[in-house]
mmCIF file of C-alpha atoms in Angstrom:
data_model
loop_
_atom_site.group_PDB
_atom_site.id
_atom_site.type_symbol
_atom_site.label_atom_id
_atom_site.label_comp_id
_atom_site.label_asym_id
_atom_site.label_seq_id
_atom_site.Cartn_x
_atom_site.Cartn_y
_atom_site.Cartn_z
ATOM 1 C CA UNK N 1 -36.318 62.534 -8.035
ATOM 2 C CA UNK N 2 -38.281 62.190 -11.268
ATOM 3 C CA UNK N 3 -36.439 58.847 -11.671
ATOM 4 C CA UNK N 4 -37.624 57.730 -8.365
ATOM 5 C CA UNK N 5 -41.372 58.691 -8.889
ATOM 6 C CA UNK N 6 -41.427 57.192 -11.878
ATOM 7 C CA UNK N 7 -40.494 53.947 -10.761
ATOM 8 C CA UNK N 8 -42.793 53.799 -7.610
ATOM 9 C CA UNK N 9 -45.986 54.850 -9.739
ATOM 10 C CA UNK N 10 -44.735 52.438 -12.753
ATOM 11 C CA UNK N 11 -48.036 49.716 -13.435
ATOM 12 C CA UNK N 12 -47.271 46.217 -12.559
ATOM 13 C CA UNK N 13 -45.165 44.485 -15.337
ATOM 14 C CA UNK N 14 -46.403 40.932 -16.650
ATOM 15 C CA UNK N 15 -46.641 38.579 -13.978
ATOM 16 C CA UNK N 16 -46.870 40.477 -10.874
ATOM 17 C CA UNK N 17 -49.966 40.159 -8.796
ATOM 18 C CA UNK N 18 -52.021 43.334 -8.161
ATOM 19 C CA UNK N 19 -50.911 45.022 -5.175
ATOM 20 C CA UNK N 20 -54.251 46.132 -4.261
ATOM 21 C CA UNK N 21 -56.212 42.664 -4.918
ATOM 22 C CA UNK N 22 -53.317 40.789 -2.687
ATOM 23 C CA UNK N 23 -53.820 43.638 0.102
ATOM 24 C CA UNK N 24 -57.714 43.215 0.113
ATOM 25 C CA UNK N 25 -57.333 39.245 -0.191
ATOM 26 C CA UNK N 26 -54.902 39.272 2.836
ATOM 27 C CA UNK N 27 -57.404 41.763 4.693
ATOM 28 C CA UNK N 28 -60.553 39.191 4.402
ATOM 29 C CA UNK N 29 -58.464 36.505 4.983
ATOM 30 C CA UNK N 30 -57.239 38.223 8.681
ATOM 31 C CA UNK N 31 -61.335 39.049 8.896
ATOM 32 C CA UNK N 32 -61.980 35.522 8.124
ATOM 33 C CA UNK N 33 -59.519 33.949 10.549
ATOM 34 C CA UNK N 34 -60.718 36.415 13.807
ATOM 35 C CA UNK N 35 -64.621 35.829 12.611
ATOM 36 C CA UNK N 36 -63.580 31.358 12.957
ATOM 37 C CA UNK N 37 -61.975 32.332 16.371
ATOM 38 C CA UNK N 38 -65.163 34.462 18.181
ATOM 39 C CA UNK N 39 -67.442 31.419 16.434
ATOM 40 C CA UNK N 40 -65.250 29.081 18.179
ATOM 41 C CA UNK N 41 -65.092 30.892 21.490
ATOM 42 C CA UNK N 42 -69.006 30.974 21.140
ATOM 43 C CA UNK N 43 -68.881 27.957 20.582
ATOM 44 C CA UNK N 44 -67.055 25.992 23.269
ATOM 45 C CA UNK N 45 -68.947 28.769 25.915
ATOM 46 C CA UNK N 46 -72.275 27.678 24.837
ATOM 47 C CA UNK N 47 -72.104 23.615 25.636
ATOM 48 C CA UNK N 48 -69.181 24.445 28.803
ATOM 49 C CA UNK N 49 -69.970 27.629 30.347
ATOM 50 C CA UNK N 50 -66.688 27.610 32.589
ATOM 51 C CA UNK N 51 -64.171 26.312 29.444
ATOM 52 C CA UNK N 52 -62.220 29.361 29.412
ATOM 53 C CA UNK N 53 -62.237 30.141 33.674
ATOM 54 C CA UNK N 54 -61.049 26.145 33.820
ATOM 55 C CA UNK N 55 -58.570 26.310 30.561
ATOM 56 C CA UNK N 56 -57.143 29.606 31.514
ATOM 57 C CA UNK N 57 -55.630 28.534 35.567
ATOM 58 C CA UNK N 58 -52.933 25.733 33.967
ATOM 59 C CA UNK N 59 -51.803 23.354 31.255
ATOM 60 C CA UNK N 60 -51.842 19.944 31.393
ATOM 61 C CA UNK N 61 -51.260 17.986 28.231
ATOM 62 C CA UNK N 62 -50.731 14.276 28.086
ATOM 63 C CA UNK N 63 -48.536 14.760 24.806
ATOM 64 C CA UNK N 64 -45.243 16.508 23.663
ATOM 65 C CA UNK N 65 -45.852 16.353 19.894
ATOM 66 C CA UNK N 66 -42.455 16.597 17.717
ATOM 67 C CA UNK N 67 -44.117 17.618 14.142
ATOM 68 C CA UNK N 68 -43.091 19.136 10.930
ATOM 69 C CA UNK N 69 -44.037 22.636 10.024
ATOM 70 C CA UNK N 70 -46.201 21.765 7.454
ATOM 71 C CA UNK N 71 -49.751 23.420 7.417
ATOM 72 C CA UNK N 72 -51.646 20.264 6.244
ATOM 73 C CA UNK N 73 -50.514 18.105 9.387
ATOM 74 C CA UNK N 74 -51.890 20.010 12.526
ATOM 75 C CA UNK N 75 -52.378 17.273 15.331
ATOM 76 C CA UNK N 76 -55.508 18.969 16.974
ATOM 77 C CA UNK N 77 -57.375 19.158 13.751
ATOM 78 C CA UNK N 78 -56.001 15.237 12.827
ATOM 79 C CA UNK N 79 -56.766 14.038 16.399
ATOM 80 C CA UNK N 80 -60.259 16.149 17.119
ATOM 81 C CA UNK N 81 -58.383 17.663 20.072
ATOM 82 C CA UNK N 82 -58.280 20.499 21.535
ATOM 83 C CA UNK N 83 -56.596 22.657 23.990
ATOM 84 C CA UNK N 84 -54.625 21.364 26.060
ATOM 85 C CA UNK N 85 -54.230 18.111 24.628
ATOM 86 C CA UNK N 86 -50.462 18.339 22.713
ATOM 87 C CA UNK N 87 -47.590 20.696 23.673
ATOM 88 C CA UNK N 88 -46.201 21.586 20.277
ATOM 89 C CA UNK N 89 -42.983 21.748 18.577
ATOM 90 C CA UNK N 90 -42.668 21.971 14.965
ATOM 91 C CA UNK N 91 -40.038 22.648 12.146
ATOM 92 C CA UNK N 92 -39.206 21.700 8.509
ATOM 93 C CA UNK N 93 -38.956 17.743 8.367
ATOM 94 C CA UNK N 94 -39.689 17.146 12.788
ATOM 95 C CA UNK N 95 -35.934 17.237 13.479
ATOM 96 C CA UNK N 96 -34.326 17.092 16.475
ATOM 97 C CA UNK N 97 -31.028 18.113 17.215
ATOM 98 C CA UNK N 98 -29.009 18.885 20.425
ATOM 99 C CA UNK N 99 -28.185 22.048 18.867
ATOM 100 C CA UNK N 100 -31.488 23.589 18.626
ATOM 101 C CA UNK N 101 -32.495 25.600 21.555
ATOM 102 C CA UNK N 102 -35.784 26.424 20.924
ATOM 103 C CA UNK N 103 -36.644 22.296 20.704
ATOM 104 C CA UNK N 104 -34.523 22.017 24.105
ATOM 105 C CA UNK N 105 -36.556 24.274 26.094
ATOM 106 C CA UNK N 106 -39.605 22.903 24.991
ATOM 107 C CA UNK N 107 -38.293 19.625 25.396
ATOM 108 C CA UNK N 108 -37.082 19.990 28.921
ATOM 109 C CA UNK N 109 -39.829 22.308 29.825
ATOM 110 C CA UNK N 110 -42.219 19.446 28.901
ATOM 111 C CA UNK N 111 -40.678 16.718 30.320
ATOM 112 C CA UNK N 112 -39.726 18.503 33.985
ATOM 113 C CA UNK N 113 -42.349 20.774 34.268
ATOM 114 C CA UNK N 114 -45.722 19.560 32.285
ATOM 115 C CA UNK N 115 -44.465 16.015 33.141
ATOM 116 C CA UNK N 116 -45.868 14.746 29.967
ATOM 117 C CA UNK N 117 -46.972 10.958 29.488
ATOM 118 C CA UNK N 118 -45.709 11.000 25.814
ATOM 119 C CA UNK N 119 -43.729 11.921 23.271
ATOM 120 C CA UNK N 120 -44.401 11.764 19.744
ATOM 121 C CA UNK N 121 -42.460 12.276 16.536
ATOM 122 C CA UNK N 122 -44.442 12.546 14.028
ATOM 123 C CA UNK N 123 -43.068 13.215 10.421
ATOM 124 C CA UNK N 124 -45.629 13.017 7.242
ATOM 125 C CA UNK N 125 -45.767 11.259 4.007
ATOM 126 C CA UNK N 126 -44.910 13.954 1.115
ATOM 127 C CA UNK N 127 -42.772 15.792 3.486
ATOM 128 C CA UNK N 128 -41.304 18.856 1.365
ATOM 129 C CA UNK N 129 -38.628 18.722 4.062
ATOM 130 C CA UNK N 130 -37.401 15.390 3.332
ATOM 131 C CA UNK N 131 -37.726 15.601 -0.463
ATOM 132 C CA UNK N 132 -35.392 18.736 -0.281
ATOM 133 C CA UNK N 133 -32.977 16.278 1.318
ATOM 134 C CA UNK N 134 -33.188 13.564 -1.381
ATOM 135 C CA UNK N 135 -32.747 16.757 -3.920
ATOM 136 C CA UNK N 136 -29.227 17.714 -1.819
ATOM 137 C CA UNK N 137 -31.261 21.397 -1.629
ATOM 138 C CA UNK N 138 -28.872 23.967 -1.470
ATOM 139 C CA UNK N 139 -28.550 27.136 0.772
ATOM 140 C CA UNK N 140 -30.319 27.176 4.232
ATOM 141 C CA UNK N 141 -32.941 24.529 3.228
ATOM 142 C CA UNK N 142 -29.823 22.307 2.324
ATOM 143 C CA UNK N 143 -27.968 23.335 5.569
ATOM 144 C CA UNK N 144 -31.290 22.464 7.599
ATOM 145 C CA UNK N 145 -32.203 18.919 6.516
ATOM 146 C CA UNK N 146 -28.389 17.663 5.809
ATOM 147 C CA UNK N 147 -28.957 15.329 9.030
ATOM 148 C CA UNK N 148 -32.292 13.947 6.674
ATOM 149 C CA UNK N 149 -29.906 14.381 3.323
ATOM 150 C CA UNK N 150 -27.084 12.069 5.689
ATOM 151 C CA UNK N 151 -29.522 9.895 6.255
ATOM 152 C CA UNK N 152 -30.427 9.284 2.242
ATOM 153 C CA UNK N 153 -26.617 8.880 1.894
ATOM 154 C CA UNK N 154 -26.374 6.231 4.388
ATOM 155 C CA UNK N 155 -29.045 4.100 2.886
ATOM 156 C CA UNK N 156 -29.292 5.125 -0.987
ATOM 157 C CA UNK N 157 -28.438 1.459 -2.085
ATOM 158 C CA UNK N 158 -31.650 0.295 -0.641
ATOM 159 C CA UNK N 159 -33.706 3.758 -1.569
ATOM 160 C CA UNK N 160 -32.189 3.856 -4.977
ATOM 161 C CA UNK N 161 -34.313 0.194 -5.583
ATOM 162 C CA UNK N 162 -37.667 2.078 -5.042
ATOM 163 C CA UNK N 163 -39.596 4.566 -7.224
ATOM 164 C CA UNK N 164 -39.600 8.099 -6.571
ATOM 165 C CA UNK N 165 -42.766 7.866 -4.686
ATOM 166 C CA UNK N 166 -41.479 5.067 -2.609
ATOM 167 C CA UNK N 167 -38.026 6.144 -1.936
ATOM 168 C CA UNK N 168 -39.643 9.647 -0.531
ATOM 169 C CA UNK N 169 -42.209 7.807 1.462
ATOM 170 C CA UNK N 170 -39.516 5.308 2.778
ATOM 171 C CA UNK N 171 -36.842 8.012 3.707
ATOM 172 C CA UNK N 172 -40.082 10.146 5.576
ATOM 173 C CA UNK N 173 -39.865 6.590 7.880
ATOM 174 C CA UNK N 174 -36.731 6.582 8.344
ATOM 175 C CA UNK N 175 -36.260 9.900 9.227
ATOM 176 C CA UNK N 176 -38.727 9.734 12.226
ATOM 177 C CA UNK N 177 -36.813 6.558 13.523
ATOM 178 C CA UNK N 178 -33.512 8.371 13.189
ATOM 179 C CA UNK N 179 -35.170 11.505 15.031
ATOM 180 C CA UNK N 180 -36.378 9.264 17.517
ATOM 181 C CA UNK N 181 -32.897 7.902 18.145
ATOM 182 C CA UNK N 182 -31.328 11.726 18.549
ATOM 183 C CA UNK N 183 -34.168 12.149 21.286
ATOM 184 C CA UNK N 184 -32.425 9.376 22.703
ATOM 185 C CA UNK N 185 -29.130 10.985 23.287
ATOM 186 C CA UNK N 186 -30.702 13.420 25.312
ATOM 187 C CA UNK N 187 -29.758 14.201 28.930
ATOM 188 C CA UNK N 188 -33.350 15.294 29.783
ATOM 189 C CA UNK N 189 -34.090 11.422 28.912
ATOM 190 C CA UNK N 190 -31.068 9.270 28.718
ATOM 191 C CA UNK N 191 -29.941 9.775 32.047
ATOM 192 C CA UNK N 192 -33.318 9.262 34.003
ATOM 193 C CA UNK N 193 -33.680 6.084 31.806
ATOM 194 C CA UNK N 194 -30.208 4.527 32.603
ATOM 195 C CA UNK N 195 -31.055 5.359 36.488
ATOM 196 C CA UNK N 196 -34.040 3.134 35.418
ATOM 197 C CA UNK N 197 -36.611 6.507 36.509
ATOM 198 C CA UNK N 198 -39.807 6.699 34.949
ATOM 199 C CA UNK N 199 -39.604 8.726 31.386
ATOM 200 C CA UNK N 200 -42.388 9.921 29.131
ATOM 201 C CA UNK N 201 -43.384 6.711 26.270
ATOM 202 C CA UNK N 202 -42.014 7.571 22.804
ATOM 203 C CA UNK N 203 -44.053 7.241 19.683
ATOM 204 C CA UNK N 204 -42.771 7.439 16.541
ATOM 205 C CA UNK N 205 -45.375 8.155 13.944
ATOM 206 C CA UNK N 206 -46.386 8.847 10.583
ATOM 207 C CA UNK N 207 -49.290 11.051 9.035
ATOM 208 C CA UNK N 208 -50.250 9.838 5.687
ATOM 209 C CA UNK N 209 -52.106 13.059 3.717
ATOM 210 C CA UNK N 210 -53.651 10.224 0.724
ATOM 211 C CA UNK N 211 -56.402 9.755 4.114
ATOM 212 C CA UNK N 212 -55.465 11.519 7.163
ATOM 213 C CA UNK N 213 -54.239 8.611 9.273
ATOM 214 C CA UNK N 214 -51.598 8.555 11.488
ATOM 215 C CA UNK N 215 -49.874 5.206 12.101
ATOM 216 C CA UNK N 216 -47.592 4.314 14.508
ATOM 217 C CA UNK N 217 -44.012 2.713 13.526
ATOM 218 C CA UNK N 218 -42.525 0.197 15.105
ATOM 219 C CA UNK N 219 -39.002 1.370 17.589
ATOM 220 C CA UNK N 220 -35.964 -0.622 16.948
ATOM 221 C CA UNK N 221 -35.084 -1.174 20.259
ATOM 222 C CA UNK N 222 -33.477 -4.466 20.679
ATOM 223 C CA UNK N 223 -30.878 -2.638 18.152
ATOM 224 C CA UNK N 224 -30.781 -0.281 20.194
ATOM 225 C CA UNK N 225 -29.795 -1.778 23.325
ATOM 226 C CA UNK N 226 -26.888 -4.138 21.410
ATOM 227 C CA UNK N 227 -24.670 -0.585 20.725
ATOM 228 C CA UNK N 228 -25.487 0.333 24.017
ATOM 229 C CA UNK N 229 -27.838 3.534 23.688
ATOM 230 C CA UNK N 230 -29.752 2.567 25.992
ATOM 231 C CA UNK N 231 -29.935 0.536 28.875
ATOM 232 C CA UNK N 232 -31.352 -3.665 28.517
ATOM 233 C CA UNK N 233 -34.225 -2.955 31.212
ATOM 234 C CA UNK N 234 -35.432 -0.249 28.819
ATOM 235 C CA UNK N 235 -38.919 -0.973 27.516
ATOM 236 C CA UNK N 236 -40.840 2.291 26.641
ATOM 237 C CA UNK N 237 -43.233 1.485 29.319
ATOM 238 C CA UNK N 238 -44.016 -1.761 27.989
ATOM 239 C CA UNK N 239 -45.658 -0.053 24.959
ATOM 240 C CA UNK N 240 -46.759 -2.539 22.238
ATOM 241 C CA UNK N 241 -47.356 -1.143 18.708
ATOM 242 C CA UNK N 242 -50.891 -1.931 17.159
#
């Protein structure tokens, strides 16, 4: 009993942060956060009276946005959006994988129910995600991106030519094509595309954090259609790059 007291009064040892200044920090931080969202609120009621009584009766967004988790990369903040505007789904490196239910649902629920006019996967330069992958990252991290980490593999005698810098920005690209092209195998897409019904048009894209732009990467489609993933008539809506 002693023992126990002992060790829950002991003072922090060398290199542990101070319980108490973390606790207050994290307190005004929460304050901080709930003070932004009434000034917002404010806000958006002052110059559109009805925002909320509109926003609240249904959801309509044009987008189905496929990011990473990343804090830095938020699309409303990199598009000066809103509400409304993207329905999200996010995770470490913007994979996408038949196995994942939680993208599945969000992916069907999009396409069948919000009917959403695009889809974009958007990875990031300086993606943690992807580095872990070059790395070969061990435990769940390395169990997570070994699709990204295959992907190094497959194409390490043209990455290993690069610099570091290079190699991580050029495997980022490739990763979002390669995403793009699991979307692909989808039932909630393939098969209304080979019945030659009207799908969502797919972006693949690419947020660069050296100056906040996003740029748009071109879809291999043509090699595509010669291994037969999907059909010859399929053009992505006619969607032209640039």
């Amino acid at each position: 009993r002693h023992f126990l007291k002992s060790m829950t009064e002991r003072p922090p040892t060398q290199g542990e942060p101070p319980l108490k200044k973390y606790k207050e920090a994290e307190k005004d931080e929460w304050k901080e956060l709930l003070e932004k969202n009434r000034m917002w609120a404010k806000d958006k009621t002052t110059i559109q009276p009805d925002y909320f009584s509109t926003l609240k009766e249904s959801q309509e967004p044009p987008f189905l946005f496929i990011g990473c988790s990343d804090s830095r990369v938020p699309p409303t903040a990199l598009t000066k959006s809103g509400p409304n505007t993207f329905f999200v789904h996010h995770n470490v490196a913007n994979q996408i994988s038949s196995s994942d239910m939680n993208f599945m649902v969000a992916l069907e629920f999009a396409v069948n129910t919000l009917h959403v006019r695009h889809i974009i996967v958007c990875g990031h330069y300086r993606c943690g995600g992807v580095q872990a992958a070059i790395k070969g990252a061990d435990g769940l991290m390395g169990a997570w991106v070994q699709p990204v980490r295959r992907t190094y593999l497959l194409n390490r005698e043209e990455l290993d030519k690069l610099d570091e810098l290079e190699q991580w920005r050029k495997l980022v690209e490739l990763n979002v094509i390669n995403q793009v092209k699991n979307l692909l195998h989808l039932k909630v897409l393939i098969e209304p595309i080979f019945a030659g019904k009207s799908t969502p048009t797919i972006h693949a894209a690419i947020t660069d954090l050296r100056d906040g732009l996003i740029k748009e990467l071109p879809l291999p489609l043509d090699e595509w259609k010669a291994t037969g993933l999907i059909p010859q008539s399929y053009n992505n809506n006619n969607h032209i790059v640039g």
